[in-house]
CSV table of C-alpha atoms and ligand atoms in Angstrom, one decimal:
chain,number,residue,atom,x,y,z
O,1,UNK,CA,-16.5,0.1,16.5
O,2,UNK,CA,-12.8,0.8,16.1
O,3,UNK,CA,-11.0,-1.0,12.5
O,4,UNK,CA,-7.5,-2.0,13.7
O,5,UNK,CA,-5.0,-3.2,11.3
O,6,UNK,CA,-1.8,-5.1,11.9
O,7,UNK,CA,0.5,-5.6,9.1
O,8,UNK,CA,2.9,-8.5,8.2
O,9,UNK,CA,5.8,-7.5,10.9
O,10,UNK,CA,3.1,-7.6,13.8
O,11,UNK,CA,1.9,-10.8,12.7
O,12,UNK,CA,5.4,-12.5,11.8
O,13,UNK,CA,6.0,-14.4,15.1
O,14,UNK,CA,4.3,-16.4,17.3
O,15,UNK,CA,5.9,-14.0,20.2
O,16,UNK,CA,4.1,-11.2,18.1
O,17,UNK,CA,0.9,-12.8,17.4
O,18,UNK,CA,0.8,-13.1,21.2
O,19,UNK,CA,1.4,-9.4,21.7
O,20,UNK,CA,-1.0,-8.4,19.1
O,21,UNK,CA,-3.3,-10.5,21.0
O,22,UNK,CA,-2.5,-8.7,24.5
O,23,UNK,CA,-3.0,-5.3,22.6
O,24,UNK,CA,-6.3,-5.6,21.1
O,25,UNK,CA,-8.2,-7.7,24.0
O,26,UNK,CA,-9.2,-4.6,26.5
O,27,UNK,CA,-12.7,-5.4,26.2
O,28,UNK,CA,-13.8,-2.9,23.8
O,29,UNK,CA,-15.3,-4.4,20.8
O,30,UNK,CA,-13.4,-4.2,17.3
O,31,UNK,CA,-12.8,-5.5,14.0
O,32,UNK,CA,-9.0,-6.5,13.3
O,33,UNK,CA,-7.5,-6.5,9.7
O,34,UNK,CA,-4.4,-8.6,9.7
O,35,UNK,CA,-1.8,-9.1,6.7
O,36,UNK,CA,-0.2,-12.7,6.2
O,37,UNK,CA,3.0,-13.1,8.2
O,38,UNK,CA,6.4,-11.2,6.9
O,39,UNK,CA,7.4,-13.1,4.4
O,40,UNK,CA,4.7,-15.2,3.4
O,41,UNK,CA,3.3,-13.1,0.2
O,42,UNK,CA,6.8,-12.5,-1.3
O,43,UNK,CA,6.7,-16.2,-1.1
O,44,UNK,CA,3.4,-16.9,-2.5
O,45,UNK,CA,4.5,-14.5,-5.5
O,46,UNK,CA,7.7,-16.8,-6.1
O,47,UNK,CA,5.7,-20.1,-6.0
O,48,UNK,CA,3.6,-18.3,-8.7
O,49,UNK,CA,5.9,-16.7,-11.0
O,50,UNK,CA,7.4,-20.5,-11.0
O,51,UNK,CA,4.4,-22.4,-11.8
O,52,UNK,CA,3.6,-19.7,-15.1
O,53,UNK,CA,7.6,-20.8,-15.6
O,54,UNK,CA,6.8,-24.4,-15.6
O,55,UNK,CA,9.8,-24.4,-12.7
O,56,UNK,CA,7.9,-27.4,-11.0
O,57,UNK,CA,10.7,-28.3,-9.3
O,58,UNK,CA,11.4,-25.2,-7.8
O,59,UNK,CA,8.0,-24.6,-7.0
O,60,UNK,CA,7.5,-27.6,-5.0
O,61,UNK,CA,10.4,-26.7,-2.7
O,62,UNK,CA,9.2,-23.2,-1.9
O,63,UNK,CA,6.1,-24.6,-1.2
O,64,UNK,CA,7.3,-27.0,1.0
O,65,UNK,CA,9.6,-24.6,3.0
O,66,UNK,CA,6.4,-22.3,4.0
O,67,UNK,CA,4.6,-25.2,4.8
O,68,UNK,CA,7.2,-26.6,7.5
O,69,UNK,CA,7.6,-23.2,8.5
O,70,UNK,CA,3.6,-22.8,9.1
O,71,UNK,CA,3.9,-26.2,10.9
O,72,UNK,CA,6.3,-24.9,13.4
O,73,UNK,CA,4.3,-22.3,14.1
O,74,UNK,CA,1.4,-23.9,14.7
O,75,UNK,CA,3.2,-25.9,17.3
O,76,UNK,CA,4.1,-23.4,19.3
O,77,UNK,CA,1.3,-21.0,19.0
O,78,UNK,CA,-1.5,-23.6,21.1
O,79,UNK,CA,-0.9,-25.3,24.4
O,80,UNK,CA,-4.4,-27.4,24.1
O,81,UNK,CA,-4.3,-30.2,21.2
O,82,UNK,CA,-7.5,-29.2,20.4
O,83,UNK,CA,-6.8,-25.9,18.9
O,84,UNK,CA,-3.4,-27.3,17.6
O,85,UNK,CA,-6.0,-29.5,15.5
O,86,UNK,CA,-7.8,-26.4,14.3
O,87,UNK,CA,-4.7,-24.5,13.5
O,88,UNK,CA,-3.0,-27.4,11.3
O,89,UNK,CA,-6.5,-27.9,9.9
O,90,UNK,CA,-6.0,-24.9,8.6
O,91,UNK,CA,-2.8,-24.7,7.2
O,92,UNK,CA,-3.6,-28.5,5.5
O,93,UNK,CA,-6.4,-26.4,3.9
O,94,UNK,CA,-4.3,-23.6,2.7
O,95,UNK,CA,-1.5,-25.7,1.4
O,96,UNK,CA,-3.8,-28.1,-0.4
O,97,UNK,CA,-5.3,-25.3,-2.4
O,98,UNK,CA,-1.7,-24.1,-3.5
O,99,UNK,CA,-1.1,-27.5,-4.3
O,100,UNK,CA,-4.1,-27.8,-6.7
O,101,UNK,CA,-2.7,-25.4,-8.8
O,102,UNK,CA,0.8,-27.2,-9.5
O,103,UNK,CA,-0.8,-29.6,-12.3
O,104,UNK,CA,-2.2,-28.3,-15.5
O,105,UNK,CA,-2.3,-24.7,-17.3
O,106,UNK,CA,-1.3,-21.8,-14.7
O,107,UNK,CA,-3.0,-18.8,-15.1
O,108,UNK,CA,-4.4,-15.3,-13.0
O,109,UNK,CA,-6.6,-17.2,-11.2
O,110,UNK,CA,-4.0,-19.8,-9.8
O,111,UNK,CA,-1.8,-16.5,-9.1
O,112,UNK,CA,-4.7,-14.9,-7.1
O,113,UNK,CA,-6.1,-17.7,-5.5
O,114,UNK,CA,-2.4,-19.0,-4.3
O,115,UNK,CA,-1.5,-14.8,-3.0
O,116,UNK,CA,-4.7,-14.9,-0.8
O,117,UNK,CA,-3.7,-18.1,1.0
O,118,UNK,CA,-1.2,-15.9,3.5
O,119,UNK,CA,-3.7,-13.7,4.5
O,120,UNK,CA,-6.2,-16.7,4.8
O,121,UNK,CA,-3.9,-18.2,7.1
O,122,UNK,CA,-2.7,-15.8,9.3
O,123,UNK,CA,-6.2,-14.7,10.4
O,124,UNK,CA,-7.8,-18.2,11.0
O,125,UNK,CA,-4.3,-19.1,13.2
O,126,UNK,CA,-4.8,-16.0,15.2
O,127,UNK,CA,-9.0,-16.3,15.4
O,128,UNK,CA,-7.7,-19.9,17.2
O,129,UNK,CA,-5.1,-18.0,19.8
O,130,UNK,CA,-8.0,-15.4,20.5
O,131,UNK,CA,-10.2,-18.6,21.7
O,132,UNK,CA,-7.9,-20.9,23.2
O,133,UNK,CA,-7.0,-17.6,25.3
O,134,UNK,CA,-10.8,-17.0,25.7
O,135,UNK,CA,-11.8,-14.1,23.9
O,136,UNK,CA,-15.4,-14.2,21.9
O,137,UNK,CA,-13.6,-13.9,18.5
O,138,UNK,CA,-15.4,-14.5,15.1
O,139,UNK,CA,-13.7,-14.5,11.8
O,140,UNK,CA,-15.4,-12.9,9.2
O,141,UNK,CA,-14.1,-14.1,5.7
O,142,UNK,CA,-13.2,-10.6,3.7
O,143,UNK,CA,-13.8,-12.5,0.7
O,144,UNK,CA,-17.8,-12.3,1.8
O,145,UNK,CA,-17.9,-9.2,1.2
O,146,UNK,CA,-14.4,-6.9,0.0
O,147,UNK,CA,-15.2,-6.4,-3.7
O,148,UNK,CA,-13.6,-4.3,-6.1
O,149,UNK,CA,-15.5,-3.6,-10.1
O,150,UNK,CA,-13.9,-4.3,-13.1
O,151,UNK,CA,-11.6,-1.7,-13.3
O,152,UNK,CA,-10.2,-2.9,-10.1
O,153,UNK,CA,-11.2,0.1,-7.9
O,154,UNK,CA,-12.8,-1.0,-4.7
O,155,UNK,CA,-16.9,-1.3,-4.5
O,156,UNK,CA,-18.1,0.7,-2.0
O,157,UNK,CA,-21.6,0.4,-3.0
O,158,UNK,CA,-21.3,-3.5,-2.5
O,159,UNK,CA,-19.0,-3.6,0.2
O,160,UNK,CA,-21.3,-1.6,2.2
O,161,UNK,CA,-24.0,-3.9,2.7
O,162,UNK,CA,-22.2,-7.3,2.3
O,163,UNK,CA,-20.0,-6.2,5.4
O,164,UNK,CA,-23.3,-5.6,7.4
O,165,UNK,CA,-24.8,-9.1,6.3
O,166,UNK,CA,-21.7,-10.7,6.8
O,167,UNK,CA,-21.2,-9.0,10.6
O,168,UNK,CA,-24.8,-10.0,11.3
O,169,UNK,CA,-24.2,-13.0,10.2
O,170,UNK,CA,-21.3,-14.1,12.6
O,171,UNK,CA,-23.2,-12.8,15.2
O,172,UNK,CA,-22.6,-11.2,18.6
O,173,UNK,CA,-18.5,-11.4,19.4
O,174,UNK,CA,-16.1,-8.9,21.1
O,175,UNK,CA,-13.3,-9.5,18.5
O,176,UNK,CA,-13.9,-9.6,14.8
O,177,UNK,CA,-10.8,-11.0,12.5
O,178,UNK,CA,-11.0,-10.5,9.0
O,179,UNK,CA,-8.2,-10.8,6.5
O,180,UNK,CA,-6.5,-7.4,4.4
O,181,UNK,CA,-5.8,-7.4,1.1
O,182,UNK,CA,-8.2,-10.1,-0.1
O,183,UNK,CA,-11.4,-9.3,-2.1
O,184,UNK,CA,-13.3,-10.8,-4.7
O,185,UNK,CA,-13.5,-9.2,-8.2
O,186,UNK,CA,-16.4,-8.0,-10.8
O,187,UNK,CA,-16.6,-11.7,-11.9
O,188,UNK,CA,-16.7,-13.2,-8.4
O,189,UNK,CA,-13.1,-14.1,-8.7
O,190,UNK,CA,-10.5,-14.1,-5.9
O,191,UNK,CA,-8.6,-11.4,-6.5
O,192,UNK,CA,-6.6,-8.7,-4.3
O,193,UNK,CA,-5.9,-4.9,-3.9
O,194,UNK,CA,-2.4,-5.1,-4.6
O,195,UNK,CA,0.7,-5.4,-2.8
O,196,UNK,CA,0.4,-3.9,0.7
O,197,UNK,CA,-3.2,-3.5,0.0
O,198,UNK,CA,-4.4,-4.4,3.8
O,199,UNK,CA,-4.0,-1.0,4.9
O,200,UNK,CA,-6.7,-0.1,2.2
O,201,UNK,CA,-8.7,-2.9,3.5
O,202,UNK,CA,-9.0,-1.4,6.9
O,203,UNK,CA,-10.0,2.3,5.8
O,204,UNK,CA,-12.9,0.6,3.1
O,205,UNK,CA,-13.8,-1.6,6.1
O,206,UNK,CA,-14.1,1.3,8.4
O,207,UNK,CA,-15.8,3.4,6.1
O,208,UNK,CA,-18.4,0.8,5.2
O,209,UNK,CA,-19.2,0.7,8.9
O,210,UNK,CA,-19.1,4.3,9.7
O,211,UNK,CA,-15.8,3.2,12.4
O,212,UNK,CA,-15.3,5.9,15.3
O,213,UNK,CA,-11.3,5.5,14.2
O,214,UNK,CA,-9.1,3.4,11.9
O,215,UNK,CA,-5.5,2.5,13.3
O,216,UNK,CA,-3.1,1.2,11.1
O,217,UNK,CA,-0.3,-0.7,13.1
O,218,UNK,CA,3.4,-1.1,12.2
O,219,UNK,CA,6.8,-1.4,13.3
O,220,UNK,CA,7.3,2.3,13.5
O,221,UNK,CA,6.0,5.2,15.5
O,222,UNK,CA,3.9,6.9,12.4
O,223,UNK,CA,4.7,9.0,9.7
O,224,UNK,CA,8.6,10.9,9.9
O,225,UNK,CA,9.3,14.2,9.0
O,226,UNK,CA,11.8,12.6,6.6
O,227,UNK,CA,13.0,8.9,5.7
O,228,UNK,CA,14.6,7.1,8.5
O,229,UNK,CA,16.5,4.9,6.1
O,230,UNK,CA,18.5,7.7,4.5
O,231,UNK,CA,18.5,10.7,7.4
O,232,UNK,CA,19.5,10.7,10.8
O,233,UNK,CA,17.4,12.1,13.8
O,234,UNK,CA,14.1,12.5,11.8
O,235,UNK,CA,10.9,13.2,14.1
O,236,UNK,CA,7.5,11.6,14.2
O,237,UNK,CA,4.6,13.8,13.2
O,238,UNK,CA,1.9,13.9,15.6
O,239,UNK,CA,-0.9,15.0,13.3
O,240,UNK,CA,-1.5,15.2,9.5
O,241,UNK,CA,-4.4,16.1,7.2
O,242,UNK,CA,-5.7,13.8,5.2
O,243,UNK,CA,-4.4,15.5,1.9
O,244,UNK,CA,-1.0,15.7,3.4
O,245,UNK,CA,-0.4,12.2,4.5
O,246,UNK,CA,-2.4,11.2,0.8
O,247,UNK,CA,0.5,13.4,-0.6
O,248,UNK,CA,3.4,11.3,1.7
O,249,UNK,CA,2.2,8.2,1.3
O,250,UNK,CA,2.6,8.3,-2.3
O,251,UNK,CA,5.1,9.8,-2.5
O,252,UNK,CA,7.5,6.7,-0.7
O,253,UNK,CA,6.6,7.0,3.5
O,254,UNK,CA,6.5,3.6,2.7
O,255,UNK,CA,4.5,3.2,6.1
O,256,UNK,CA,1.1,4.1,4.5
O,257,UNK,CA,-0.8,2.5,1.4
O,258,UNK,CA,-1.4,5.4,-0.6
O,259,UNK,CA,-5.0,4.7,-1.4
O,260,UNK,CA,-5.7,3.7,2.4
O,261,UNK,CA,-6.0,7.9,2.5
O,262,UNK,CA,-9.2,8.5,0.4
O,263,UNK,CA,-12.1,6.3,2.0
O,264,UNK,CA,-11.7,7.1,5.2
O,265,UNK,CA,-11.4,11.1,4.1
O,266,UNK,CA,-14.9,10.8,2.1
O,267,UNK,CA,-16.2,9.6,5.5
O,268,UNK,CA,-14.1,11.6,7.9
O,269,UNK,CA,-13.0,8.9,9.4
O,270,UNK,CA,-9.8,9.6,11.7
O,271,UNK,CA,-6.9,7.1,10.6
O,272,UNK,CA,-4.5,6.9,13.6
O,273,UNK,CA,-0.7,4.9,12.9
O,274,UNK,CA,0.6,3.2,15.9
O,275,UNK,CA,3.5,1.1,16.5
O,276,UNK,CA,2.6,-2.7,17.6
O,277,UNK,CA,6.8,-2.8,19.3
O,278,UNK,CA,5.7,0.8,21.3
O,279,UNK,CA,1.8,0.7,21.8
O,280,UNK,CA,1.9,3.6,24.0
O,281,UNK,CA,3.2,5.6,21.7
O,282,UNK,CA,0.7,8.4,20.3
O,283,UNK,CA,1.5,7.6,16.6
O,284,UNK,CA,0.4,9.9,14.2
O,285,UNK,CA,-3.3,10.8,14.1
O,286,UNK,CA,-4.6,12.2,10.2
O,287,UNK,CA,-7.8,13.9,9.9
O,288,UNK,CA,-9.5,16.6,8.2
O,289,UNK,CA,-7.6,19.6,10.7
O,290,UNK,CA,-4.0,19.9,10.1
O,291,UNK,CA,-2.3,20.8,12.7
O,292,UNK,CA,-0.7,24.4,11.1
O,293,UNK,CA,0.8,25.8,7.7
O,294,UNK,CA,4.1,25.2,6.7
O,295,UNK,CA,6.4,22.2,5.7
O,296,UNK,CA,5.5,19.1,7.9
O,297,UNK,CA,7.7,16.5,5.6
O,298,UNK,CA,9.9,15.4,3.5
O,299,UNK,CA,9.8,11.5,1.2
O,300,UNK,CA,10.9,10.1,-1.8
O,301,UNK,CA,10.1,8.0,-4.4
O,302,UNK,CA,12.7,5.7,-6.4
O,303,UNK,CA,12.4,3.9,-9.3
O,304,UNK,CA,11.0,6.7,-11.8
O,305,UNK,CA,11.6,6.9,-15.3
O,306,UNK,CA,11.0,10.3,-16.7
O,307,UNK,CA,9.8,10.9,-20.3
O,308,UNK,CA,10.4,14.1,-22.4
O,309,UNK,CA,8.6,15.0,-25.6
O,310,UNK,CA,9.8,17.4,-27.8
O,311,UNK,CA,7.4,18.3,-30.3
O,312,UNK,CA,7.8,18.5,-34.1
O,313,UNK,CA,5.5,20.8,-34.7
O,314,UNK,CA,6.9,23.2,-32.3
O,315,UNK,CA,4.8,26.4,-31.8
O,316,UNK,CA,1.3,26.4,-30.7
O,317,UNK,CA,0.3,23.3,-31.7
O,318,UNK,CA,-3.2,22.2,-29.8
O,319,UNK,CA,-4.0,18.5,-28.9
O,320,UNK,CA,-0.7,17.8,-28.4
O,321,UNK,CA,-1.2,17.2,-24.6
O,322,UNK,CA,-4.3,15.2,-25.1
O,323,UNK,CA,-2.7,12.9,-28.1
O,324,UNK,CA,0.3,12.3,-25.1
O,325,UNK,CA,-2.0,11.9,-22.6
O,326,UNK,CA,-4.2,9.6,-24.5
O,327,UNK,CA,-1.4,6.7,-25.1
O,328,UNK,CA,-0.2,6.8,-21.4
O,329,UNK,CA,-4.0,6.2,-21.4
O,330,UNK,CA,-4.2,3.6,-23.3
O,331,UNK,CA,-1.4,1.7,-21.9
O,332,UNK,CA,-2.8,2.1,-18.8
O,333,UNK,CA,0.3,4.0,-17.2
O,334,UNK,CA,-0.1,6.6,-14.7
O,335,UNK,CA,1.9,9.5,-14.4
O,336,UNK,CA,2.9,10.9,-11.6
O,337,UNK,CA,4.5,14.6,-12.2
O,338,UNK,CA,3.9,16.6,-15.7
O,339,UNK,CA,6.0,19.9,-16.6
O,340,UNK,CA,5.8,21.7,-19.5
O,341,UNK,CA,7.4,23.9,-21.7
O,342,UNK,CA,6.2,25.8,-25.3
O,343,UNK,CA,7.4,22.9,-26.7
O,344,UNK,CA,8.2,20.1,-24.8
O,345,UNK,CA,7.0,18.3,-22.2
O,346,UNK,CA,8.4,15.7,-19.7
O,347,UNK,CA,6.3,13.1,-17.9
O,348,UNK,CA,7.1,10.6,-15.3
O,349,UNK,CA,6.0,6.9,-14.8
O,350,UNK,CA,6.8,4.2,-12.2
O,351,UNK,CA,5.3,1.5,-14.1
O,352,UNK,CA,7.7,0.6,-17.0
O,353,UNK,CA,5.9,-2.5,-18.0
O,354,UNK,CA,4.9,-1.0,-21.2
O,355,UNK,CA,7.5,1.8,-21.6
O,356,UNK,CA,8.7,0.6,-25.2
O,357,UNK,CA,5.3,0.8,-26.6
O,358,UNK,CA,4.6,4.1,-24.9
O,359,UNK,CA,7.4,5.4,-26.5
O,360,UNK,CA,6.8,4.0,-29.9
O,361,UNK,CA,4.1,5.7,-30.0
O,362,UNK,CA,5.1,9.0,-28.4
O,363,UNK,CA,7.6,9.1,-31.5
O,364,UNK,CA,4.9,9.8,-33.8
O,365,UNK,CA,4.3,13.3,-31.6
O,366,UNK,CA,7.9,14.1,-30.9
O,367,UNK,CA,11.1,13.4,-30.2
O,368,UNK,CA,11.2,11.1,-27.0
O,369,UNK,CA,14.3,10.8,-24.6
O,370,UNK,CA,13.9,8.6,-21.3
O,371,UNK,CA,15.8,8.6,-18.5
O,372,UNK,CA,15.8,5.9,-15.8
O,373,UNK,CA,16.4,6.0,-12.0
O,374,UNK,CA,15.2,9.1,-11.2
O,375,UNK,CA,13.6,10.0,-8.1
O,376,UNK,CA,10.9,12.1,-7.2
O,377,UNK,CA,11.6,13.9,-3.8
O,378,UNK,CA,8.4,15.8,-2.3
O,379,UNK,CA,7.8,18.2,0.7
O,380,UNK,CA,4.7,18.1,2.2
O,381,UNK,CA,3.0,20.4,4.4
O,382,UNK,CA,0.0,23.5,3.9
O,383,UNK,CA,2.0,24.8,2.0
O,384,UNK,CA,-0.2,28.1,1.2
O,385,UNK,CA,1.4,29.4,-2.5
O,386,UNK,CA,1.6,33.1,-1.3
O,387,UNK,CA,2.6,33.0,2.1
O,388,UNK,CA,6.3,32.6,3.4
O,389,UNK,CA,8.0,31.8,0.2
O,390,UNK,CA,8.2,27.4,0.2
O,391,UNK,CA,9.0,27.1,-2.5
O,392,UNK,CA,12.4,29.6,-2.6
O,393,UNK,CA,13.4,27.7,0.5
O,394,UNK,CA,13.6,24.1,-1.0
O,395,UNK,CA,15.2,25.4,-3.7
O,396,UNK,CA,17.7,26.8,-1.7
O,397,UNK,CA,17.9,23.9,0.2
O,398,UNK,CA,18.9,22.1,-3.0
O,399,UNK,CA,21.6,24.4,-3.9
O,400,UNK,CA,24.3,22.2,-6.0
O,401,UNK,CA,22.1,19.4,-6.5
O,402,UNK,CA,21.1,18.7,-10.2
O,403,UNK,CA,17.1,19.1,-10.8
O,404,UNK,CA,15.5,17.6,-13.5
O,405,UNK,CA,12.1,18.6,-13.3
O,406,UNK,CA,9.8,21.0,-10.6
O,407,UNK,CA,6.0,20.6,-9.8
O,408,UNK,CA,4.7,22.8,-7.8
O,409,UNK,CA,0.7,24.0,-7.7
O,410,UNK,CA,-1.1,21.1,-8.8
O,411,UNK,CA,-1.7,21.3,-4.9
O,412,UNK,CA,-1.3,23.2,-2.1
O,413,UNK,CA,0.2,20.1,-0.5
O,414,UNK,CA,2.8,19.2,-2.2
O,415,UNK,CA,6.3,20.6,-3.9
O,416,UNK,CA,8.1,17.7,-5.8
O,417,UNK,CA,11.1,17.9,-7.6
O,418,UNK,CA,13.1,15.1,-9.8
O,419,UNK,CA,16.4,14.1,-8.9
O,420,UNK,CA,18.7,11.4,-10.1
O,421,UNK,CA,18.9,8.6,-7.7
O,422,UNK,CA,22.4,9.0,-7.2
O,423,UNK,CA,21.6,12.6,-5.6
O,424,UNK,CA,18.3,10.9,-3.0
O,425,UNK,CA,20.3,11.1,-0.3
O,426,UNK,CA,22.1,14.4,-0.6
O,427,UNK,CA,18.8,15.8,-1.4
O,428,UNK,CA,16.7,14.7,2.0
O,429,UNK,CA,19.7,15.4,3.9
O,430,UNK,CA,19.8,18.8,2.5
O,431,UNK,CA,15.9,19.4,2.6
O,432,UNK,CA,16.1,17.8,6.2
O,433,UNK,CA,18.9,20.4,7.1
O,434,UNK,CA,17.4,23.1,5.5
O,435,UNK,CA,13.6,22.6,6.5
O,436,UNK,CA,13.4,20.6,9.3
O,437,UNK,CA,15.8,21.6,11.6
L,501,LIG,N1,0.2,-9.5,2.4
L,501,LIG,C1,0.1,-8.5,1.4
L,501,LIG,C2,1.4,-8.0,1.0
L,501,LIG,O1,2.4,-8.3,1.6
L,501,LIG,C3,-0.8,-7.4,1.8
L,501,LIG,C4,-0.3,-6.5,3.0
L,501,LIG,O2,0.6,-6.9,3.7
L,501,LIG,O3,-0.8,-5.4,3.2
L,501,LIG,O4,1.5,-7.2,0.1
L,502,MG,MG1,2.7,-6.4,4.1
């Protein structure tokens, strides 16, 4: 059974529910992932970050204006009354929950319980359009069975077998919906995978059920040889290995969650990414062949501080790595590139949330200078270190653009450099020019 996922945009009207609908029912059984509409979970996060302000006020009018727009929805989505019933009915539910939360102490589970209600919505509206249009469609709550541990990475061992209970279960149906993002936590808790997290839903889901092929559906043709936002006339690529599209989907193709990658690599799973607004479109199709050595792409990654410790002790000093290592660590921060010298070392973060005591305590190693807005810029391809010279031609590519830090070799994937945000777009051009053409 194919896992198809369609994410907020291809969900976001009822003319796109519709089509989503035409696109999946050809008869051949699957299971469908869907996010909340566009615009739902930024909305949910502002009714929260309200209530833990005490902005009652405030929170009581968001909530209202999803609500009415939800209602409109539901009246044009259904011709019969019946399943106009069953869509309201569901929304009431929904909206009630969110509500509960508006009185007393807010807290995390208030937050996580009020962020699942988009996704909770979206699928049981669109279960109702699949059986007013007469498709044998069973909705299979996530929350049965996506789990994650307590240090919030995902449970395969448990997701495995709840997912096989909970598809038995439901019983025989063409269509399974079931809702991204959503999953229960090591205490039983609503919780989620993080923002954009539905992607990752659909590659744990298809891994837990052995799925012939994952397909993650957007508004764009697949993955770009560079960022469409900031370069004109990039290309789609037709085929990726898994380590490659890991590498540009962290690294800012913003069409891919990065840790949607990883499952379905462990289980070879082919991921395909197809456009819902050109179905016909191959997309791009990532598995374990790629398709030929050299660069395949180019993306970038904003909002990076980087980090550089200069050490007191100078000279040969062991542990120093480790004791830096150990308080990003502890602060739970992760880094994303590293380069060294004898006697300094710069890092880079894009979590700043606890920057000021990382670099309290980085004081007592060195002498610590931070610099914000930075951008990481990475080329991906097989890019085999002693064949062709790569890495000579980005550089050259970057000639005249400021660089404040090089990693290259921690794979064979991946060369990323750091460049001031002001210089992003100058340096894809230039890579895109240089690289691409
Ligand atoms: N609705 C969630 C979000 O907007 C999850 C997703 O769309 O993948 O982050
Ligand atoms: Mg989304």
């Amino acid at each position: 059974m194919k896992v198809l996922k369609f994410g907020g945009t291809s969900v976001g009207s009822v003319e796109n529910m519709n089509a989503v609908m035409q696109l999946i029912a050809d008869g051949e059984k699957k299971l469908v992932v869907l996010s909340a509409m566009s615009g739902t979970t930024n909305a949910l996060v502002e009714i929260a970050d309200y209530l833990y302000k005490k902005n009652k006020d405030a929170a009581f009018t968001q909530i209202a204006n999803l609500e009415r727009k939800y209602e409109t929805v539901v009246k044009s989505l259904y011709k019969s009354p019946t399943h106009k019933k069953e869509g309201s009915k569901a929304v009431k539910t929904a909206f009630t929950t969110i509500k509960s939360f508006t009185s007393g102490e807010f807290n995390e589970i208030g937050e996580k319980t009020i962020l699942a209600q988009g996704e909770l919505i979206s699928t049981a509206l669109f279960t109702q359009v699949m059986k007013e249009n007469g498709f044998n469609t069973k909705l299979l709550p996530a929350l049965d069975f996506m789990r994650i541990d307590s240090d919030k990475a995902a449970d395969m061992q448990a997701i495995r077998p709840l997912i096989k209970e909970s598809l038995a279960e439901a019983g025989e149906a063409d269509y399974y919906i079931t809702q991204g993002f959503i999953c229960r936590n090591a205490e039983g808790e609503i919780d989620n995978l993080q923002r954009g997290g539905s992607d990752y839903t659909a590659s744990l889901i298809g891994a837990a059920i052995d799925s012939k092929e994952v397909q993650i559906w957007t508004d764009i043709d697949g993955f770009h040889n560079n960022d469409p936002r900031f370069v004109q006339n990039t290309k789609k690529i037709e085929q990726l290995s898994f380590n490659e599209a890991a590498e540009l989907a962290y690294f800012g193709a913003k069409i891919l969650h990065p840790q949607t990658v990883l499952p379905a690599k462990l289980q070879n799973i082919p991921v395909r990414l197809k456009n819902t607004m050109n179905p016909s479109d191959s997309g791009t199709l990532i598995t374990h062949d790629a398709s030929g050595i050299g660069i395949k792409a180019v993306a970038a990654k904003d909002g990076i501080t980087a980090i550089k410790v200069r050490s007191y002790r100078m000279l040969m000093a062991y542990g120093f790595m480790k004791n830096l290592f150990e308080i990003f660590e502890f602060f739970k921060t992760p880094i994303d590139m590293v380069s060294t010298s004898e006697v300094a070392v710069s890092i880079t973060i894009d979590n700043t949330t606890k920057l000021d005591d990382i670099v309290r305590e980085l004081k007592e190693y060195g002498e610590v200078e931070v610099d914000e807005n930075q951008t990481i810029v990475c080329v991906v391809g097989d890019l085999i270190a002693d064949e062709q010279g790569f890495a000579a031609k980005v550089f050259n590519a970057m000639e005249g653009i400021p660089i404040r830090m090089i990693s290259y070799g921690g794979s064979r994937h991946n060369i990323s450099v750091l460049v001031s945000t002001k210089d992003k777009q100058a340096t894809l051009q230039a890579l895109s020019d240089h690289l691409l053409a």
